[in-house]
């Protein structure tokens, strides 16, 4: 049975280690939605080690807590060195459960991320969104975000990463 938040207003707060069992299912749901569940390797131990035992942590997360049920998450990390000489808060994942969509949970999480960025002295907030995710793009634009027309997102992984790492020179 799906959780309905109804009249409950979620509390937005930083995730704690105790949230791990409830945070991981949200991450899995996002991986299914964004179609990378086949390579999703995050488990409770990874979250514990990388987010709550390392100092500084590899990531932090804001959660939307509706009376003990997590209905949304925003995973982020700081990029400490940028051309502006100020850090940037980079949003890695934003996900709101289906039961909580349309109730401004995503906007509350984004506002909390903006507050976190300003409190950390950041000069900006950045993230990527899948080109096919039109609803996500409309949501971000409604908040005032603009797509970056200059930079193209590139990446290396798997065999391509290994090949580049082991080659003396790229032909």
Short mmCIF file of C-alpha atoms in Angstrom, two decimals:
data_model
loop_
_atom_site.label_atom_id
_atom_site.label_comp_id
_atom_site.label_asym_id
_atom_site.label_seq_id
_atom_site.Cartn_x
_atom_site.Cartn_y
_atom_site.Cartn_z
CA UNK A 1 0.00 0.00 0.00
CA UNK A 2 1.36 3.42 -0.96
CA UNK A 3 1.89 6.01 1.75
CA UNK A 4 -0.23 9.12 1.35
CA UNK A 5 1.00 12.24 3.10
CA UNK A 6 -2.45 13.87 3.03
CA UNK A 7 -2.46 16.75 5.50
CA UNK A 8 1.01 15.93 6.85
CA UNK A 9 3.61 18.57 6.05
CA UNK A 10 6.99 16.87 5.74
CA UNK A 11 9.92 18.17 7.74
CA UNK A 12 13.00 18.81 5.63
CA UNK A 13 16.20 17.93 7.46
CA UNK A 14 19.67 16.53 6.95
CA UNK A 15 19.71 12.74 6.79
CA UNK A 16 21.23 10.82 9.66
CA UNK A 17 22.76 7.36 9.76
CA UNK A 18 19.46 6.08 11.17
CA UNK A 19 17.75 7.07 7.90
CA UNK A 20 19.82 4.65 5.79
CA UNK A 21 17.21 1.83 5.67
CA UNK A 22 14.60 4.36 4.46
CA UNK A 23 16.90 6.36 2.19
CA UNK A 24 18.10 3.36 0.18
CA UNK A 25 14.63 2.46 -1.19
CA UNK A 26 14.19 6.04 -2.44
CA UNK A 27 17.56 5.77 -4.20
CA UNK A 28 16.49 2.47 -5.78
CA UNK A 29 13.22 4.00 -6.96
CA UNK A 30 15.17 6.83 -8.59
CA UNK A 31 17.52 4.32 -10.24
CA UNK A 32 14.51 2.52 -11.73
CA UNK A 33 12.93 5.79 -12.87
CA UNK A 34 16.15 7.00 -14.49
CA UNK A 35 16.85 3.54 -15.96
CA UNK A 36 20.19 2.76 -14.33
CA UNK A 37 19.02 0.12 -11.88
CA UNK A 38 21.14 -2.48 -13.72
CA UNK A 39 24.34 -0.74 -12.54
CA UNK A 40 23.04 0.51 -9.18
CA UNK A 41 25.58 -0.73 -6.61
CA UNK A 42 24.65 1.36 -3.56
CA UNK A 43 23.79 -0.59 -0.43
CA UNK A 44 23.42 0.27 3.26
CA UNK A 45 27.13 -0.22 3.97
CA UNK A 46 28.12 2.10 1.11
CA UNK A 47 25.77 4.77 2.43
CA UNK A 48 27.05 4.34 5.98
CA UNK A 49 30.72 4.43 5.02
CA UNK A 50 30.62 7.18 2.40
CA UNK A 51 27.97 9.43 3.91
CA UNK A 52 28.21 9.06 7.64
CA UNK A 53 31.61 7.65 8.62
CA UNK A 54 33.99 9.57 6.32
CA UNK A 55 35.10 13.04 7.31
CA UNK A 56 34.39 14.93 5.20
CA UNK A 57 31.61 12.73 3.80
CA UNK A 58 31.42 11.92 0.09
CA UNK A 59 27.82 13.09 0.11
CA UNK A 60 25.12 14.51 2.32
CA UNK A 61 21.38 14.18 1.93
CA UNK A 62 18.35 16.22 2.77
CA UNK A 63 15.22 14.18 3.44
CA UNK A 64 11.54 14.96 3.53
CA UNK A 65 10.25 13.24 6.66
CA UNK A 66 6.48 12.85 6.93
CA UNK A 67 6.03 11.66 10.51
CA UNK A 68 8.70 8.97 10.28
CA UNK A 69 8.26 8.07 6.61
CA UNK A 70 10.78 9.46 4.13
CA UNK A 71 8.88 10.74 1.10
CA UNK A 72 11.72 12.53 -0.67
CA UNK A 73 15.46 13.01 -0.78
CA UNK A 74 18.05 15.32 -2.24
CA UNK A 75 21.62 13.96 -2.30
CA UNK A 76 24.39 16.53 -2.68
CA UNK A 77 28.07 17.20 -2.26
CA UNK A 78 30.24 20.29 -2.31
CA UNK A 79 32.70 21.05 -5.08
CA UNK A 80 35.17 23.07 -3.02
CA UNK A 81 37.22 24.66 -5.80
CA UNK A 82 35.63 26.56 -8.69
CA UNK A 83 36.54 29.45 -10.97
CA UNK A 84 34.56 31.81 -8.76
CA UNK A 85 36.78 30.90 -5.77
CA UNK A 86 33.61 29.80 -3.98
CA UNK A 87 32.33 26.26 -3.55
CA UNK A 88 29.39 24.94 -5.55
CA UNK A 89 26.71 22.70 -4.10
CA UNK A 90 26.17 19.91 -6.61
CA UNK A 91 22.86 18.05 -6.47
CA UNK A 92 23.44 14.44 -7.43
CA UNK A 93 19.93 13.09 -6.87
CA UNK A 94 16.48 14.50 -6.23
CA UNK A 95 13.57 12.13 -5.82
CA UNK A 96 10.07 12.44 -4.41
CA UNK A 97 7.92 9.33 -3.90
CA UNK A 98 4.84 9.09 -6.09
CA UNK A 99 2.57 9.50 -3.05
CA UNK A 100 4.14 12.88 -2.26
CA UNK A 101 4.35 14.33 -5.77
CA UNK A 102 2.39 17.45 -6.51
CA UNK A 103 2.57 18.53 -2.86
CA UNK A 104 5.64 20.80 -3.17
CA UNK A 105 8.01 18.33 -1.50
CA UNK A 106 10.53 18.71 -4.34
CA UNK A 107 10.37 22.49 -4.05
CA UNK A 108 10.90 22.27 -0.28
CA UNK A 109 13.96 20.07 -0.83
CA UNK A 110 15.36 22.50 -3.44
CA UNK A 111 14.79 25.46 -1.11
CA UNK A 112 16.60 23.60 1.67
CA UNK A 113 19.49 22.89 -0.73
CA UNK A 114 19.64 26.59 -1.62
CA UNK A 115 19.75 27.47 2.10
CA UNK A 116 22.50 24.90 2.64
CA UNK A 117 24.46 26.35 -0.30
CA UNK A 118 24.22 29.90 1.00
CA UNK A 119 25.14 28.83 4.53
CA UNK A 120 28.25 27.08 3.12
CA UNK A 121 29.28 30.21 1.18
CA UNK A 122 28.60 28.60 -2.19
CA UNK A 123 28.48 30.67 -5.33
CA UNK A 124 26.04 28.34 -7.05
CA UNK A 125 23.85 25.29 -7.10
CA UNK A 126 24.26 22.84 -10.01
CA UNK A 127 22.76 19.57 -11.20
CA UNK A 128 21.98 17.63 -14.33
CA UNK A 129 18.65 16.32 -15.55
CA UNK A 130 17.99 13.72 -18.23
CA UNK A 131 17.02 15.28 -21.53
CA UNK A 132 13.94 13.04 -21.71
CA UNK A 133 12.74 14.11 -18.25
CA UNK A 134 10.49 16.93 -19.41
CA UNK A 135 8.54 17.10 -16.14
CA UNK A 136 11.80 17.49 -14.22
CA UNK A 137 13.00 20.18 -16.59
CA UNK A 138 9.73 22.12 -16.25
CA UNK A 139 9.97 21.81 -12.45
CA UNK A 140 13.50 23.25 -12.36
CA UNK A 141 12.63 26.05 -14.78
CA UNK A 142 9.61 26.95 -12.64
CA UNK A 143 12.07 27.43 -9.75
CA UNK A 144 14.09 29.87 -11.87
CA UNK A 145 16.79 27.49 -13.12
CA UNK A 146 18.10 27.71 -16.65
CA UNK A 147 19.59 25.00 -18.80
CA UNK A 148 23.27 25.55 -19.53
CA UNK A 149 23.58 26.07 -23.31
CA UNK A 150 27.38 26.16 -23.22
CA UNK A 151 28.58 23.02 -21.46
CA UNK A 152 27.95 19.44 -22.57
CA UNK A 153 28.06 16.66 -19.98
CA UNK A 154 30.65 13.96 -20.78
CA UNK A 155 31.70 10.86 -18.93
CA UNK A 156 33.89 7.76 -19.00
CA UNK A 157 33.07 4.49 -17.31
CA UNK A 158 33.54 0.77 -17.62
CA UNK A 159 35.81 -0.41 -20.42
CA UNK A 160 36.36 3.11 -21.79
CA UNK A 161 37.64 4.29 -18.40
CA UNK A 162 39.92 1.27 -18.02
CA UNK A 163 41.23 1.67 -21.55
CA UNK A 164 42.11 5.33 -21.02
CA UNK A 165 43.75 4.60 -17.68
CA UNK A 166 45.95 1.87 -19.12
CA UNK A 167 46.97 3.52 -22.40
CA UNK A 168 50.21 5.45 -22.64
CA UNK A 169 48.74 7.80 -25.22
CA UNK A 170 45.42 8.25 -26.98
CA UNK A 171 45.82 8.02 -30.75
#
